[in-house]
Each structure stands twice: as structure tokens, then as C-alpha cells.
């Protein structure tokens, strides 16, 4: 079945560092891809998404590009802030199905 | 800004007991979901619900689980006889449209002793 694999955490970076969180997927069809973020004490929030190959999703300085050839959707940010500390989930859904398939999540900790 | 809420935030129960996890979806949403995350594992889909019926359920959602929308605002997940392996974080979500963005609650942490 469809699945998502993302890099293990925790990831600890200093403020203003460059961030990459790797995500690869396996899908039989042509899925939509997502990054969700969970701040402490809050629910999962959609951070960005992409629905077709070479689409770039972006939000709050984060970006991810849908790479069909490498089945990847890596999350990047050029300069992280302490407020970016959270758990980040890569996810996919089949365009004909509303259930979301998540990765395990990557905890990000940014030091001031 | 409207949000999905869940109660309680943490529930501790004894094995074999029934638990009911409660969710209040966003008021104009029509599609409702439960997911769970066992510690260290992936967030897993449990069930989707629309028009007072289950639309889809996963293999995890066996006869011990049930969902209900008892009134116009609440959406509940009941586990009839909890097992140790039911210990997890349970997330409720809702969306306005089929295939629309799902909005998640903060989760209920269930601990089965």
C-alpha cells in the first residue's frame, strides 16, 4: 500500500540555520503530498501541499517540491527561527480518497 | 478562527474498560475523521464519517471501535473494551468538502493500564 518515510528526529539546529527534512513516498497512483506541523499543545496544521509533479508548495518560509522521479517531497527552510520548533509530518493522499497517510513525524528543536 | 476541539486531553483507563473520546468539529464541516498515533509510530487513519454513516474504515477499526455523531456538534469515538495496545494519541479531524483540507484537533492521549 501507499506509505511515507521521513527522516528520524529529533533534529536540533541553531537559529538562522538551513533546514532540510527528507521525505520519500511510495504510491500506486498519483498522490497529493503534504507537510503538516504540530506545535506544542496544538493540533496538526497543514503547512503546505503540492498536487502534481514539479509543483512547489510554500508557506511561512518553508518550501517543498513534488519530485516524481525521486518520489520525494523534502521540506526546506533557509533560515529557521526558535518559533519553528515543532513536529513536522510528511503525508500523502490519493486524489480519489480522503484518508491521509502520514509519516512518523520529525521533531525539530531550534536553539536561540 | 474556528478550530476542532477534543476532550479530554489525557485519559487514563484500566484494560477492559470502555472509553469515549469526544470531538467538536468545525461547525459547517460535513466530513469527520479519527486518526491515531501510537508512541513512536506513524499517524494512522482509523475511520471517516459522513451523513451519519461510516464512509471508510481501516483494519484497525474493528468491532471494539464505534463512532457516533449524537447531536449537531459532537463526534465521538468509543472503544468498548480497551486493550493495552490501544494506548495512543487519538486525533479528530473535519473538513468542509470531500477531499478538502482536513483540520485537526490537538488530540487525546489515551493510556490503558
Short mmCIF file of C-alpha atoms in Angstrom, two decimals:
data_model
loop_
_atom_site.label_atom_id
_atom_site.label_comp_id
_atom_site.label_asym_id
_atom_site.label_seq_id
_atom_site.Cartn_x
_atom_site.Cartn_y
_atom_site.Cartn_z
CA UNK A 1 0.00 0.00 0.00
CA UNK A 2 0.87 3.66 -0.05
CA UNK A 3 3.39 4.83 2.55
CA UNK A 4 5.55 7.76 3.62
CA UNK A 5 9.05 7.64 5.08
CA UNK A 6 10.64 10.67 6.66
CA UNK A 7 13.90 11.26 8.44
CA UNK A 8 14.13 10.33 12.07
CA UNK A 9 14.35 13.04 14.65
CA UNK A 10 14.94 14.86 16.74
CA UNK A 11 16.67 17.45 14.62
CA UNK A 12 18.40 20.21 16.56
CA UNK A 13 19.59 23.36 14.81
CA UNK A 14 20.71 26.82 15.76
CA UNK A 15 18.57 29.81 14.85
CA UNK A 16 19.12 31.01 11.25
CA UNK A 17 20.45 27.62 10.14
CA UNK A 18 19.26 25.94 6.93
CA UNK A 19 16.73 23.18 7.40
CA UNK A 20 16.06 20.08 5.34
CA UNK A 21 13.73 17.31 6.44
CA UNK A 22 13.73 14.43 3.98
CA UNK A 23 10.56 12.68 2.91
CA UNK A 24 10.02 9.94 0.35
CA UNK A 25 6.83 8.19 -0.57
CA UNK A 26 5.50 5.03 -2.17
CA UNK A 27 2.20 5.23 -4.01
CA UNK A 28 0.46 3.25 -6.71
CA UNK A 29 -1.33 6.27 -8.09
CA UNK A 30 -0.56 9.96 -8.39
CA UNK A 31 -0.94 11.28 -4.84
CA UNK A 32 -1.20 14.75 -3.39
CA UNK A 33 1.63 15.48 -0.96
CA UNK A 34 1.53 17.47 2.27
CA UNK A 35 3.56 18.73 5.14
CA UNK A 36 1.74 19.15 8.44
CA UNK A 37 3.15 20.83 11.55
CA UNK A 38 2.20 20.28 15.17
CA UNK A 39 3.19 22.97 17.64
CA UNK A 40 3.24 22.01 21.34
CA UNK A 41 -0.28 21.51 22.68
CA UNK A 42 -1.94 22.09 19.32
CA UNK A 43 -3.43 20.01 16.52
CA UNK A 44 -1.86 19.07 13.23
CA UNK A 45 -1.91 22.07 10.88
CA UNK A 46 -1.45 21.93 7.15
CA UNK A 47 1.80 23.73 6.36
CA UNK A 48 1.95 23.29 2.60
CA UNK A 49 0.90 20.96 -0.16
CA UNK A 50 1.55 20.04 -3.78
CA UNK A 51 -0.76 18.13 -6.08
CA UNK A 52 1.32 17.40 -9.18
CA UNK A 53 4.87 16.78 -10.29
CA UNK A 54 7.26 19.76 -10.04
CA UNK A 55 4.72 21.77 -8.03
CA UNK A 56 6.33 23.71 -5.20
CA UNK A 57 4.32 24.22 -2.05
CA UNK A 58 5.37 27.11 0.17
CA UNK A 59 4.26 28.77 3.38
CA UNK A 60 5.91 30.72 6.23
CA UNK A 61 9.30 30.45 4.51
CA UNK A 62 9.05 26.67 4.15
CA UNK A 63 9.15 25.04 0.72
CA UNK A 64 8.82 21.56 -0.70
CA UNK A 65 8.88 20.41 -4.33
CA UNK A 66 6.98 17.39 -5.63
CA UNK A 67 9.64 15.22 -7.29
CA UNK A 68 8.01 12.33 -9.08
CA UNK A 69 11.27 10.94 -10.46
CA UNK A 70 12.72 10.51 -6.97
CA UNK A 71 9.34 10.08 -5.19
CA UNK A 72 10.38 12.77 -2.73
CA UNK A 73 8.92 15.85 -1.08
CA UNK A 74 11.70 17.26 1.09
CA UNK A 75 10.90 20.19 3.38
CA UNK A 76 13.34 23.12 3.37
CA UNK A 77 13.69 26.49 5.03
CA UNK A 78 16.54 28.89 4.52
CA UNK A 79 16.72 30.38 8.00
CA UNK A 80 14.89 28.75 10.88
CA UNK A 81 13.58 30.52 13.96
CA UNK A 82 13.02 29.35 17.52
CA UNK A 83 9.28 29.55 16.82
CA UNK A 84 9.67 26.82 14.16
CA UNK A 85 10.28 24.26 16.91
CA UNK A 86 7.56 21.67 16.38
CA UNK A 87 6.90 18.21 14.99
CA UNK A 88 6.69 18.03 11.18
CA UNK A 89 4.74 15.30 9.39
CA UNK A 90 5.04 14.41 5.74
CA UNK A 91 1.84 12.93 4.31
CA UNK A 92 0.05 11.91 1.15
CA UNK A 93 -3.43 11.20 -0.06
CA UNK A 94 -4.76 9.51 -3.14
CA UNK A 95 -6.66 12.11 -5.20
CA UNK A 96 -9.73 9.84 -5.15
CA UNK A 97 -9.59 9.06 -1.43
CA UNK A 98 -9.89 11.42 1.52
CA UNK A 99 -7.84 9.48 4.05
CA UNK A 100 -4.37 10.88 4.73
CA UNK A 101 -1.34 8.64 5.10
CA UNK A 102 1.31 10.09 7.39
CA UNK A 103 4.94 9.56 8.14
CA UNK A 104 6.16 9.15 11.71
CA UNK A 105 6.93 12.83 12.19
CA UNK A 106 10.21 14.63 12.78
CA UNK A 107 10.70 16.69 15.91
CA UNK A 108 12.57 19.92 15.21
CA UNK A 109 14.23 21.84 18.01
CA UNK A 110 15.72 25.27 17.27
CA UNK A 111 18.21 26.72 19.73
CA UNK A 112 18.42 30.51 20.19
CA UNK B 1 -10.64 31.33 13.93
CA UNK B 2 -12.76 28.18 14.13
CA UNK B 3 -10.94 25.09 15.36
CA UNK B 4 -11.52 21.45 16.16
CA UNK B 5 -11.55 20.72 19.87
CA UNK B 6 -11.09 17.42 21.69
CA UNK B 7 -11.77 16.31 25.24
CA UNK B 8 -10.25 15.12 27.43
CA UNK B 9 -6.65 15.97 26.62
CA UNK B 10 -5.49 12.91 28.55
CA UNK B 11 -7.49 9.83 29.57
CA UNK B 12 -6.19 7.05 31.75
CA UNK B 13 -8.20 3.84 31.95
CA UNK B 14 -7.92 0.23 33.02
CA UNK B 15 -7.73 -2.55 30.47
CA UNK B 16 -11.20 -3.83 29.60
CA UNK B 17 -12.94 -0.55 30.37
CA UNK B 18 -14.96 1.43 27.86
CA UNK B 19 -13.77 4.89 26.87
CA UNK B 20 -15.41 7.64 24.85
CA UNK B 21 -13.26 10.26 23.21
CA UNK B 22 -15.04 13.44 22.26
CA UNK B 23 -14.51 15.88 19.44
CA UNK B 24 -16.27 19.06 18.39
CA UNK B 25 -15.61 19.59 14.68
CA UNK B 26 -15.77 22.96 12.96
CA UNK B 27 -19.42 23.87 12.76
CA UNK B 28 -20.04 23.92 8.98
CA UNK B 29 -17.95 20.85 8.26
CA UNK B 30 -19.59 17.68 6.99
CA UNK B 31 -16.79 15.11 6.90
CA UNK B 32 -15.26 13.74 10.06
CA UNK B 33 -12.25 11.55 10.78
CA UNK B 34 -10.37 9.79 13.52
CA UNK B 35 -6.65 9.03 13.36
CA UNK B 36 -4.33 7.68 16.00
CA UNK B 37 -0.61 7.68 16.69
CA UNK B 38 0.97 5.04 18.87
CA UNK B 39 4.08 6.46 20.51
CA UNK B 40 6.98 6.40 18.07
CA UNK B 41 4.80 5.14 15.21
CA UNK B 42 3.06 6.76 12.27
CA UNK B 43 -0.22 8.63 12.47
CA UNK B 44 -2.76 6.08 11.19
CA UNK B 45 -6.20 6.56 9.69
CA UNK B 46 -8.99 4.88 11.64
CA UNK B 47 -12.30 5.94 10.16
CA UNK B 48 -14.12 8.54 8.10
CA UNK B 49 -17.75 9.55 8.66
CA UNK B 50 -20.25 11.43 6.54
CA UNK B 51 -24.01 11.83 6.60
CA UNK B 52 -24.26 9.77 9.80
CA UNK B 53 -22.52 6.79 8.27
CA UNK B 54 -19.04 5.38 8.19
CA UNK B 55 -17.54 6.10 4.77
CA UNK B 56 -14.34 4.13 5.17
CA UNK B 57 -12.56 2.33 7.97
CA UNK B 58 -9.13 0.81 8.35
CA UNK B 59 -8.22 -2.68 9.51
CA UNK B 60 -7.50 -1.22 12.95
CA UNK B 61 -11.14 -0.15 13.32
CA UNK B 62 -12.55 -3.48 14.45
CA UNK B 63 -15.73 -4.31 16.35
CA UNK B 64 -14.33 -2.77 19.53
CA UNK B 65 -14.50 0.67 17.95
CA UNK B 66 -17.53 2.74 17.08
CA UNK B 67 -18.20 6.32 16.09
CA UNK B 68 -21.24 8.47 16.55
CA UNK B 69 -22.48 11.96 15.97
CA UNK B 70 -25.01 12.07 18.81
CA UNK B 71 -26.05 15.67 18.24
CA UNK B 72 -25.30 18.51 15.87
CA UNK B 73 -21.93 19.32 17.33
CA UNK B 74 -20.13 16.31 18.86
CA UNK B 75 -18.35 13.46 17.13
CA UNK B 76 -17.30 10.60 19.39
CA UNK B 77 -15.04 7.58 19.23
CA UNK B 78 -15.92 4.74 21.58
CA UNK B 79 -13.64 1.85 22.44
CA UNK B 80 -15.76 -0.83 24.06
CA UNK B 81 -13.14 -2.86 25.90
CA UNK B 82 -9.74 -1.21 25.87
CA UNK B 83 -6.53 -3.15 25.40
CA UNK B 84 -3.00 -2.14 26.31
CA UNK B 85 -2.22 -1.65 22.63
CA UNK B 86 -4.96 0.97 22.33
CA UNK B 87 -2.69 3.38 24.20
CA UNK B 88 -2.05 6.16 21.70
CA UNK B 89 -2.75 9.76 20.78
CA UNK B 90 -6.12 10.00 19.04
CA UNK B 91 -6.70 12.87 16.62
CA UNK B 92 -10.06 14.03 15.33
CA UNK B 93 -10.31 15.94 12.06
CA UNK B 94 -13.03 17.54 10.00
CA UNK B 95 -13.37 19.02 6.53
CA UNK B 96 -15.96 21.04 4.71
CA UNK B 97 -15.79 19.09 1.47
CA UNK B 98 -14.86 15.62 0.34
CA UNK B 99 -11.12 15.77 -0.49
CA UNK B 100 -10.99 19.22 1.16
CA UNK B 101 -8.41 20.30 3.71
CA UNK B 102 -8.73 18.41 6.96
CA UNK B 103 -8.49 20.43 10.16
CA UNK B 104 -7.16 18.54 13.14
CA UNK B 105 -7.79 18.78 16.84
CA UNK B 106 -4.98 18.77 19.44
CA UNK B 107 -5.50 15.10 20.25
CA UNK B 108 -6.46 12.99 23.24
CA UNK B 109 -3.73 10.92 24.80
CA UNK B 110 -5.22 7.59 25.89
CA UNK B 111 -3.26 5.49 28.37
CA UNK B 112 -4.50 1.97 29.06
CA UNK B 113 -3.09 0.35 32.20
#
